[in-house]
Short mmCIF file of C-alpha atoms and ligand atoms in Angstrom, two decimals:
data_model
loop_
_atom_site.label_atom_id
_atom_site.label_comp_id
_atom_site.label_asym_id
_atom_site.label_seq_id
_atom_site.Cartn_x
_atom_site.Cartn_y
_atom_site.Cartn_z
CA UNK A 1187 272.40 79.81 45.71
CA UNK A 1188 269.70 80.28 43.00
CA UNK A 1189 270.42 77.42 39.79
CA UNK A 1190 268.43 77.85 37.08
CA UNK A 1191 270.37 75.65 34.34
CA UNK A 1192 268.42 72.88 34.42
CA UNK A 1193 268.41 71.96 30.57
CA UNK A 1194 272.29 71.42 31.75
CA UNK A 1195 271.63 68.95 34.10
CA UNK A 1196 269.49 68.71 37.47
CA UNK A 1197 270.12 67.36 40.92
CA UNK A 1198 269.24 63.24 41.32
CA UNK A 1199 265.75 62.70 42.70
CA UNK A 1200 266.17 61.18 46.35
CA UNK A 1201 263.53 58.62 45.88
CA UNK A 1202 265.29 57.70 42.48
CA UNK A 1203 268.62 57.59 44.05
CA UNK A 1204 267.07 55.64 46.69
CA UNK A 1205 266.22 52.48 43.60
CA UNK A 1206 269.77 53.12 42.43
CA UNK A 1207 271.52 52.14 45.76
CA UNK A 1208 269.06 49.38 46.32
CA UNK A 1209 270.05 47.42 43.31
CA UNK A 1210 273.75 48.37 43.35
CA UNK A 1211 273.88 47.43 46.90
CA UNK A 1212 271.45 44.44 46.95
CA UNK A 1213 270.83 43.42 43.32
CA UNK A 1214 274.45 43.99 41.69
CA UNK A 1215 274.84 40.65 39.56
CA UNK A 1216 275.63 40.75 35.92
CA UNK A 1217 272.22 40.65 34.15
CA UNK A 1218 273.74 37.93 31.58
CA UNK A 1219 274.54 35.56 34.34
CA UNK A 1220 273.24 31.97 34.58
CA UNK A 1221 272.90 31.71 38.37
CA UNK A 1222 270.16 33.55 41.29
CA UNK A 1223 272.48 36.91 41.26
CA UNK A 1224 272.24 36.85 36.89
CA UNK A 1225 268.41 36.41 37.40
CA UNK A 1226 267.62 38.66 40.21
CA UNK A 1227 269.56 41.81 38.58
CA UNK A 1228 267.68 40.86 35.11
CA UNK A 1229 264.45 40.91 37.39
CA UNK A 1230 265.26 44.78 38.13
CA UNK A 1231 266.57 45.01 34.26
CA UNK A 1232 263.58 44.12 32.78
CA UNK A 1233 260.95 46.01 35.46
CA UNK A 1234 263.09 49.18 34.13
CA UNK A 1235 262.40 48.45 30.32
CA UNK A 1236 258.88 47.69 30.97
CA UNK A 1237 258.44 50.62 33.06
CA UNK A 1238 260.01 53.36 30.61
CA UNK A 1239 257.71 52.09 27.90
CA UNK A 1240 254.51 51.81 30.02
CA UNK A 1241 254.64 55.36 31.63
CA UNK A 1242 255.30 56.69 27.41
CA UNK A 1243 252.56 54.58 26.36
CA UNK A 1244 255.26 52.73 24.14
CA UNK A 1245 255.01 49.03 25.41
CA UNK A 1246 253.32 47.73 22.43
CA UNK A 1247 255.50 49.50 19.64
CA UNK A 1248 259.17 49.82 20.88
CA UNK A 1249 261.68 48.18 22.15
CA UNK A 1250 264.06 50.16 25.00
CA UNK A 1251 268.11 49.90 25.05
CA UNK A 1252 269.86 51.81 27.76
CA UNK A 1253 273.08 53.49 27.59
CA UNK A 1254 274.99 56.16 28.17
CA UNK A 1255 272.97 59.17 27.68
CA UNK A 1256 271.56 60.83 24.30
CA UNK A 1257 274.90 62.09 22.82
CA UNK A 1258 275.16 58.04 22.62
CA UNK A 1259 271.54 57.14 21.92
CA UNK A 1260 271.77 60.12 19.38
CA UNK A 1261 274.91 58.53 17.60
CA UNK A 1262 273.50 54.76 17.87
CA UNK A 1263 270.51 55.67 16.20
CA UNK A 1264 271.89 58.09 13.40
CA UNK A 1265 275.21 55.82 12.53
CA UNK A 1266 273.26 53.02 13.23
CA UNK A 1267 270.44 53.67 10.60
CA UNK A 1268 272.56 55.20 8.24
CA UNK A 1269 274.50 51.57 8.34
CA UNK A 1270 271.55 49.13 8.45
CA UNK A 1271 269.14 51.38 5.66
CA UNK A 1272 272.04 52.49 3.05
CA UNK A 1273 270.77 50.44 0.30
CA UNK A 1274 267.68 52.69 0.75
CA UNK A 1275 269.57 55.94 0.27
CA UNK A 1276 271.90 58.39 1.04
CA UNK A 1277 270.49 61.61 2.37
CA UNK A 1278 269.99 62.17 6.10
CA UNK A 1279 267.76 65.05 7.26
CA UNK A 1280 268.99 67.24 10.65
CA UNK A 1281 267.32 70.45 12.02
CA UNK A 1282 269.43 73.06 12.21
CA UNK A 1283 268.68 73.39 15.84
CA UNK A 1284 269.89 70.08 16.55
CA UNK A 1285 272.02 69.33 19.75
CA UNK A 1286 275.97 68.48 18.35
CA UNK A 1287 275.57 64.79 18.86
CA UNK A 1288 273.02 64.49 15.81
CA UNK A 1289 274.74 67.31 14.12
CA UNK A 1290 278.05 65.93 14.14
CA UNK A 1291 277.07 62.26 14.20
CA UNK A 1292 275.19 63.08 10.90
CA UNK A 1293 278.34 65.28 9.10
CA UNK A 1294 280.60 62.69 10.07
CA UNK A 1295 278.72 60.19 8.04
CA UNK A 1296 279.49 62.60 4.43
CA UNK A 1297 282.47 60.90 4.84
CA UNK A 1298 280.90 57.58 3.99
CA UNK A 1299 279.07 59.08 1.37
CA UNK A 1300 275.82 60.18 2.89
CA UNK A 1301 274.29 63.67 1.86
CA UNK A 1302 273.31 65.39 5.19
CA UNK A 1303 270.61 67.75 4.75
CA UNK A 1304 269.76 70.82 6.55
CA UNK A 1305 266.76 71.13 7.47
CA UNK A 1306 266.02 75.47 8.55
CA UNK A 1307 264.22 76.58 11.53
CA UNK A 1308 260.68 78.36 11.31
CA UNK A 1309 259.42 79.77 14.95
CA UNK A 1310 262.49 78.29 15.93
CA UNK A 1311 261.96 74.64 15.51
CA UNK A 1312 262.43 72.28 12.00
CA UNK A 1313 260.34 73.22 9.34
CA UNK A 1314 258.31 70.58 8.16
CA UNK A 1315 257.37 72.21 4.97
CA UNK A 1316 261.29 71.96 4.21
CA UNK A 1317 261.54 68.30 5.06
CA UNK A 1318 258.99 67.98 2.23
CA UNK A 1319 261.26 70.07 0.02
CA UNK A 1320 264.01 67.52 0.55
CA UNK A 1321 262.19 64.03 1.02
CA UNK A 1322 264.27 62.82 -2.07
CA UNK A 1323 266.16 59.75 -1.60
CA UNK A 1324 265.75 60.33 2.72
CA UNK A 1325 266.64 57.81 4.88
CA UNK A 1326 266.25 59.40 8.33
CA UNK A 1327 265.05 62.39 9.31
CA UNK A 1328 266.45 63.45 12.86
CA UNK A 1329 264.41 66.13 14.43
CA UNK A 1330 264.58 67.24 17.99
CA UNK A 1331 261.34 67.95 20.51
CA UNK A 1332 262.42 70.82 22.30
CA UNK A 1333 265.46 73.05 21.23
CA UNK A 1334 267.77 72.96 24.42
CA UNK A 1335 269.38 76.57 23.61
CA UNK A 1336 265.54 77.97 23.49
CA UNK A 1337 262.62 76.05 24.53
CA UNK A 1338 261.19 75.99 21.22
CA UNK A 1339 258.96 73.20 20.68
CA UNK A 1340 258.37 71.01 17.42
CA UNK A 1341 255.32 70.44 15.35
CA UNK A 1342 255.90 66.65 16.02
CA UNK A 1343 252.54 66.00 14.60
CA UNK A 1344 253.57 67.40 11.23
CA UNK A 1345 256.48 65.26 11.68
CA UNK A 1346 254.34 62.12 11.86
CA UNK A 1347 252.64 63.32 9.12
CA UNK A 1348 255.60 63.35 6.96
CA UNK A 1349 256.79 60.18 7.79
CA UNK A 1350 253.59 58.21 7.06
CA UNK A 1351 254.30 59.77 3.61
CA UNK A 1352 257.54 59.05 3.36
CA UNK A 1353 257.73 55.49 4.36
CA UNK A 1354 261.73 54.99 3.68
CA UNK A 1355 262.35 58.19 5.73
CA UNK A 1356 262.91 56.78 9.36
CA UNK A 1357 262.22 59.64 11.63
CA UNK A 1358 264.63 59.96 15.09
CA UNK A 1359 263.15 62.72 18.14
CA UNK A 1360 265.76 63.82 20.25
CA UNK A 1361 263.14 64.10 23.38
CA UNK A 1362 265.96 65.19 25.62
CA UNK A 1363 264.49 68.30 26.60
CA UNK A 1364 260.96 67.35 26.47
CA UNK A 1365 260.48 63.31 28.08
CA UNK A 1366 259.18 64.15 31.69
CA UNK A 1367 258.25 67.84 31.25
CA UNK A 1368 255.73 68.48 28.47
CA UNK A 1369 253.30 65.76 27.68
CA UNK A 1370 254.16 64.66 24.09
CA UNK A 1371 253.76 60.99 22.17
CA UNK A 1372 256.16 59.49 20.36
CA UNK A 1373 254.33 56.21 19.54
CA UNK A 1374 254.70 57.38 15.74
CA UNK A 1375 258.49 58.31 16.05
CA UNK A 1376 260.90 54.96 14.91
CA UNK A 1377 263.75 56.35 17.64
CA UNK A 1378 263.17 58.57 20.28
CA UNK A 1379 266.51 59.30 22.58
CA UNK A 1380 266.68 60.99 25.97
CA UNK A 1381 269.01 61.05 28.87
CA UNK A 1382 268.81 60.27 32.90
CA UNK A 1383 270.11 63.02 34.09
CA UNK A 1384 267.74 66.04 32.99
CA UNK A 1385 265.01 63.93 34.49
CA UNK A 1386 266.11 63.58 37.83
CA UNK A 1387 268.16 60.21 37.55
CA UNK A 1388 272.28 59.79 37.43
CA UNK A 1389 274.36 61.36 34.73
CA UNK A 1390 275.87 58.70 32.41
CA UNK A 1391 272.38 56.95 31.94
CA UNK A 1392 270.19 57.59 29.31
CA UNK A 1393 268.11 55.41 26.90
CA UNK A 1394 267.28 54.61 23.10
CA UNK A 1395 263.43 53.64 22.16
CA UNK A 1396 263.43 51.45 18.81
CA UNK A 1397 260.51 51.06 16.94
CA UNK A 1398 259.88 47.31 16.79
CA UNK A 1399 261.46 45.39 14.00
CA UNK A 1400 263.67 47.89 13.19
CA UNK A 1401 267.20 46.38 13.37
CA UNK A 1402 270.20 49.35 13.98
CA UNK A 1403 273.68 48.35 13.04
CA UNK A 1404 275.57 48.15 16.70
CA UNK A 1405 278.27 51.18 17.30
CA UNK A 1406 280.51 48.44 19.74
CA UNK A 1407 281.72 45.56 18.68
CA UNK A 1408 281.16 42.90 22.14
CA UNK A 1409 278.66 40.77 23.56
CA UNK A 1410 275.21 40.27 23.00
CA UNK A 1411 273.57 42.56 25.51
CA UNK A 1412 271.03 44.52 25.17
CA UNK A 1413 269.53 42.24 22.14
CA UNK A 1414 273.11 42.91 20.61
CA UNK A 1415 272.36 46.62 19.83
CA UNK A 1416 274.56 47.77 22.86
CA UNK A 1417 277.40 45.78 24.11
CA UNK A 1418 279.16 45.99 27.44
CA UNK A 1419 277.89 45.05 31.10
CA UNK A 1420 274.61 46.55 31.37
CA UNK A 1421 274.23 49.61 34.22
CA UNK A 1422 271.28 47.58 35.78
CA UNK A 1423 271.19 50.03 38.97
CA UNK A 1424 271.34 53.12 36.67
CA UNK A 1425 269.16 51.84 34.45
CA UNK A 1426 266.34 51.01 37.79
CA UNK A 1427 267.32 54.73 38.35
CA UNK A 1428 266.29 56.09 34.99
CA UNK A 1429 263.10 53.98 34.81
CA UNK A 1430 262.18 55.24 38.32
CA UNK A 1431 263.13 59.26 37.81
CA UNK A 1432 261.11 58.99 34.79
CA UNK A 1433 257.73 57.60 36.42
CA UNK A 1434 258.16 60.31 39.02
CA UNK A 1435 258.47 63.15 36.57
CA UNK A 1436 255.24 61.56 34.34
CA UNK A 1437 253.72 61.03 38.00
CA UNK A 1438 253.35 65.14 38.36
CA UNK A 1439 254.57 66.13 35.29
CA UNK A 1440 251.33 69.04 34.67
CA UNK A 1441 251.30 70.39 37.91
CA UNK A 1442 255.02 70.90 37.51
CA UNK A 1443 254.08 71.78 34.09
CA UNK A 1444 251.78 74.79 35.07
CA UNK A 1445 254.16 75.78 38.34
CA UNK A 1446 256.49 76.34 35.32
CA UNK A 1447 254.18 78.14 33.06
CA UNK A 1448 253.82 80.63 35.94
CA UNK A 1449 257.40 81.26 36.67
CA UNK A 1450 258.11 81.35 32.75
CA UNK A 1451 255.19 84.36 32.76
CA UNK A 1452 256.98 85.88 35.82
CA UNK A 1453 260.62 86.01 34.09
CA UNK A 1454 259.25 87.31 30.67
CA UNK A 1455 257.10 90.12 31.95
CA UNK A 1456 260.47 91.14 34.21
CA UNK A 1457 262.62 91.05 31.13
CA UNK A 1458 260.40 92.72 29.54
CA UNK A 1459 260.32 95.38 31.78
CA UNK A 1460 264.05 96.15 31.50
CA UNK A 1461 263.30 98.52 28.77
CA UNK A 1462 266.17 97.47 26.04
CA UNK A 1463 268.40 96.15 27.66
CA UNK A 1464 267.57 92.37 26.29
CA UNK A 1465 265.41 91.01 23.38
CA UNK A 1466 263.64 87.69 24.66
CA UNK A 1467 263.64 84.44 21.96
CA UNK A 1468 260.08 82.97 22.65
CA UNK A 1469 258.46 81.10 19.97
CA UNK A 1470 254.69 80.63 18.78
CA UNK A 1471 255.60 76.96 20.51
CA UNK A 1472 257.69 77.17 23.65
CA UNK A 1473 258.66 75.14 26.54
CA UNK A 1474 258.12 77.10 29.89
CA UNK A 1475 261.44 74.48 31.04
CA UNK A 1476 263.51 77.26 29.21
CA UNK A 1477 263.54 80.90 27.99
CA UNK A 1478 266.26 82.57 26.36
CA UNK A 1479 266.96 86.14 25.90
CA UNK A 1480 270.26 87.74 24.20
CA UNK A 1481 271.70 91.12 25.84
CA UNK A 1482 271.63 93.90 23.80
CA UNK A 1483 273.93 96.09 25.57
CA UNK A 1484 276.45 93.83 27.72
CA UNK A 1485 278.46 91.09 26.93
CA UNK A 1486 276.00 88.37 28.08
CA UNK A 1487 279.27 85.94 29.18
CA UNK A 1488 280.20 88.69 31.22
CA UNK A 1489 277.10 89.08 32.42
CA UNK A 1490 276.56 85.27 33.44
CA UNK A 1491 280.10 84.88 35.07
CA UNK A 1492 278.68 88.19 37.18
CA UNK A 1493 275.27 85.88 38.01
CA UNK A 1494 277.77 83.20 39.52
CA UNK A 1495 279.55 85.49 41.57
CA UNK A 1496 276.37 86.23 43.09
CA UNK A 1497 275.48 82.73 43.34
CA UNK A 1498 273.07 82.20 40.36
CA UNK A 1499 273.34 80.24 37.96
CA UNK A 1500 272.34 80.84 34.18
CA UNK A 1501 274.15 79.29 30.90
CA UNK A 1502 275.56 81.28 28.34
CA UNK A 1503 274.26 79.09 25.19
CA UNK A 1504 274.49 75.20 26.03
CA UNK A 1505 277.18 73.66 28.30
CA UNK A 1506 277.83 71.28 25.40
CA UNK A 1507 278.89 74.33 22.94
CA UNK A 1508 279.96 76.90 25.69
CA UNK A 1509 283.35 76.23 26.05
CA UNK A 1510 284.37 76.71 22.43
CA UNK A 1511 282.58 79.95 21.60
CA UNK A 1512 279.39 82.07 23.10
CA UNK A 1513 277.63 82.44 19.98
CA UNK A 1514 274.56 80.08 19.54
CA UNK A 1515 274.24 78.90 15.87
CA UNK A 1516 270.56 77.68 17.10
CA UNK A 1517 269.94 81.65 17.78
CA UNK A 1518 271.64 82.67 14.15
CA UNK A 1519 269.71 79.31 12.48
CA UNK A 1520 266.11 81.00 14.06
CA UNK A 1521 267.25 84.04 12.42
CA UNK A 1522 268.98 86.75 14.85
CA UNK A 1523 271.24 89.27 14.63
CA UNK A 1524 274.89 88.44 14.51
CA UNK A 1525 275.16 90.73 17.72
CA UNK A 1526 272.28 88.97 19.28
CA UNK A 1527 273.62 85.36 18.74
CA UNK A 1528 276.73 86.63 20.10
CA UNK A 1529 275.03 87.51 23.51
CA UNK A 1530 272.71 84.75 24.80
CA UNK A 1531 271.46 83.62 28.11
CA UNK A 1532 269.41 80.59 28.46
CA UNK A 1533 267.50 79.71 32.06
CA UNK A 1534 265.73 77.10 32.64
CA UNK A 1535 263.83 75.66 35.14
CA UNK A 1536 263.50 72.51 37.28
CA UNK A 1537 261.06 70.87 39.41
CA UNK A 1538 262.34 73.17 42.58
CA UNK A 1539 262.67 76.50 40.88
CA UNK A 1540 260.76 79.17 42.86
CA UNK A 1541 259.28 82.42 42.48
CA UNK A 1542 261.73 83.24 45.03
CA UNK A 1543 264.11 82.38 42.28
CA UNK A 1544 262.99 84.51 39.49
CA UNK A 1545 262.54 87.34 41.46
CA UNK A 1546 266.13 86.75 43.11
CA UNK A 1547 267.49 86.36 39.65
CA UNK A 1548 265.90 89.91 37.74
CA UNK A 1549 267.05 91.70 41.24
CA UNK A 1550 270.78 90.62 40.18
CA UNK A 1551 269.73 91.68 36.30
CA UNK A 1552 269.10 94.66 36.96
CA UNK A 1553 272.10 95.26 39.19
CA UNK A 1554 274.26 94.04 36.73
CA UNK A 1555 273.04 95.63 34.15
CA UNK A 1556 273.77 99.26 36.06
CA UNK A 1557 277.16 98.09 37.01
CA UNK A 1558 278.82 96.50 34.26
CA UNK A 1559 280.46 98.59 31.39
CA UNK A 1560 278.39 98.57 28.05
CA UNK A 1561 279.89 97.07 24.97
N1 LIG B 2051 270.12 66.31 23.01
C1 LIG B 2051 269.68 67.41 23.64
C2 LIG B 2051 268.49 68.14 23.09
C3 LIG B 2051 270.31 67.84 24.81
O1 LIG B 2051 269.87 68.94 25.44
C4 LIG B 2051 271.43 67.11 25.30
C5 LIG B 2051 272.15 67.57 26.54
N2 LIG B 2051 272.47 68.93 26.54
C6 LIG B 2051 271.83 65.98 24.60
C7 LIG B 2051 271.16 65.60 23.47
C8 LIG B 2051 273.01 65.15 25.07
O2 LIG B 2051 272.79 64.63 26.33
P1 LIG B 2051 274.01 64.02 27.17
O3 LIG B 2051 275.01 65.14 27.33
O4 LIG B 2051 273.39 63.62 28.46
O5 LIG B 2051 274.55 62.89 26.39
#
């Protein structure tokens, strides 16, 4: 079995699954408790705030709320804003890259009278000489790191830049796709969201970073955990688990970082070598986590499910939009062909991926590509 989905999801690190059973096994008490079990869990609760600031540099400026995973950091922060800053304005600026859960957290919010605001893709990633273009009554700009569909990576600087100029204009970085692979700082973003599982901890953990003072409008009505932002029992052990997963990836995240490089170098030059049969995506910017490419020839679905049957895995466009339809909109948004939208594959790589693996995976290509009928 070759997988090569990892912007999906990944497999749990074994030293991070290792901090997860400790404190679910050992450490388990509720975290809002007044007695030794309360205190000890809120021991491990805290050491896993203080340890997913410290290794992004973030201790001093922002405050860290776990949850879910991004889809829900995405919508706290977006719906959240939008509540607590109205007064400021109504219009709420999205790439139109973004991953659903800003997308659709930020349309849903027209129904409340906010004016979302498209924000087009140049080299694949949010133009920030477009954000300028619609600064106008602003209140949050929500802009993602890496595009998930294609690797393409933000200018976050000119980001930063825009929101030191626009001081109403919150600014929210979807880091899913970039927080333990490419070394980026988001001490200027206000909200940064990411979740556990693409980093090597448990699926259904994941974490919002607040700038400090900022004060979101809570999304569930309960309890006061969490400093109120997030109600509900807090997932101490999956929280530990996040907090640890993350160090590890920071702890060798450019040697993984060039390993990647090399294996993204390897897969383009043997795409490139199957002489139009598929037109690669890369982007001035671009994470070596993912490449995409669109077939030219085949139906790329077809193409995929044929991968799986010989035991590789590959997406066709994200798992979040893949059931519904195989076109990307990122792809049509960056500006491809209707045909070419229509046909995507997207690998990407994790800490594991091989040579081995590319080389497995352009073998199948290129058998596929000789067996399977044309469109
Ligand atoms: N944002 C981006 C950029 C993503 O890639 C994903 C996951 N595909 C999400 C948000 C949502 O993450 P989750 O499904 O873990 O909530």
């Amino acid at each position: 079995m070759i997988y090569l989905d990892h912007a999906a999801t990944g497999a749990v690190s074994p030293a991070a699954l290792s901090a997860y059973l400790e404190v679910a096994q050992n450490h388990w008490g509720n975290p809002s408790s007044i007695h030794a079990f309360g205190y000890e869990a809120k021991r491990y609760l805290d050491k896993a705030r203080k340890t997913v600031l410290e290794v992004l540099g973030l201790s001093r400026t922002h405050d860290c709320y776990f949850l879910s995973g991004a889809s829900e950091a995405n919508n706290l922060a977006i719906k959240g804003a939008a509540a607590s800053f109205k007064s400021r304005g109504r219009k709420i600026l999205y790439g139109a890259g973004e991953h659903p859960s800003v997308i659709n957290s930020v349309l849903s919010l027209a129904k409340e009278g906010f004016e979302p605001a498209s924000i087009p893709l140049i080299g694949g990633a949010p133009d920030p000489d477009a954000l300028k273009l619609n600064k106008e009554g602003a209140i949050l700009a929500c802009l993602m790191a890496v595009n998930n569909e294609t690797g393409a990576v933000s200018d976050l600087d000119a980001f930063y830049s825009f929101r030191l100029a626009n001081p109403k204009c919150l600014l929210l970085i979807d880091a899913t796709q970039a927080i333990g692979k490419l070394p980026l700082s988001y001490r200027q973003a206000d909200l940064i969201s990411f979740s556990g599982h693409k980093i090597g901890a448990l699926k259904g953990s994941g974490a919002l970073l607040v700038k400090k003072g900022l004060r979101l409008t809570p999304l569930i009505d309960g309890g006061e955990q969490e400093s109120g932002v997030r109600a509900g029992t807090v997932n101490v052990a999956g929280a530990y688990c996040l907090a640890m997963a993350l160090k590890e990836s920071h702890s060798d995240l450019k040697s993984n970082l060039a390993k990647t490089q090399r294996l993204y170098d390897l897969l383009h030059q043997g795409l490139r070598a199957m002489d139009g049969l598929v037109k690669i995506h890369d982007h001035p910017r671009q994470s070596p986590y993912v490449i995409c490419f669109s077939t030219l020839h085949h139906k790329a679905s077809v193409i995929v499910e044929g991968l799986s049957n010989k035991g590789i895995m590959v997406s066709s466009v994200s798992a979040c939009s893949s059931k519904k339809e195989n076109t990307s909109y990122v792809l049509e948004a960056e500006g491809a062909g209707k045909e070419e939208a229509a046909n995507p594959i997207r690998v990407s790589f994790g800490k594991g991926s091989s040579e081995e693996d590319v080389r497995g995976l352009l073998a199948a290509l290129g058998q596929l590509f000789n067996e399977v009928k044309k469109i």
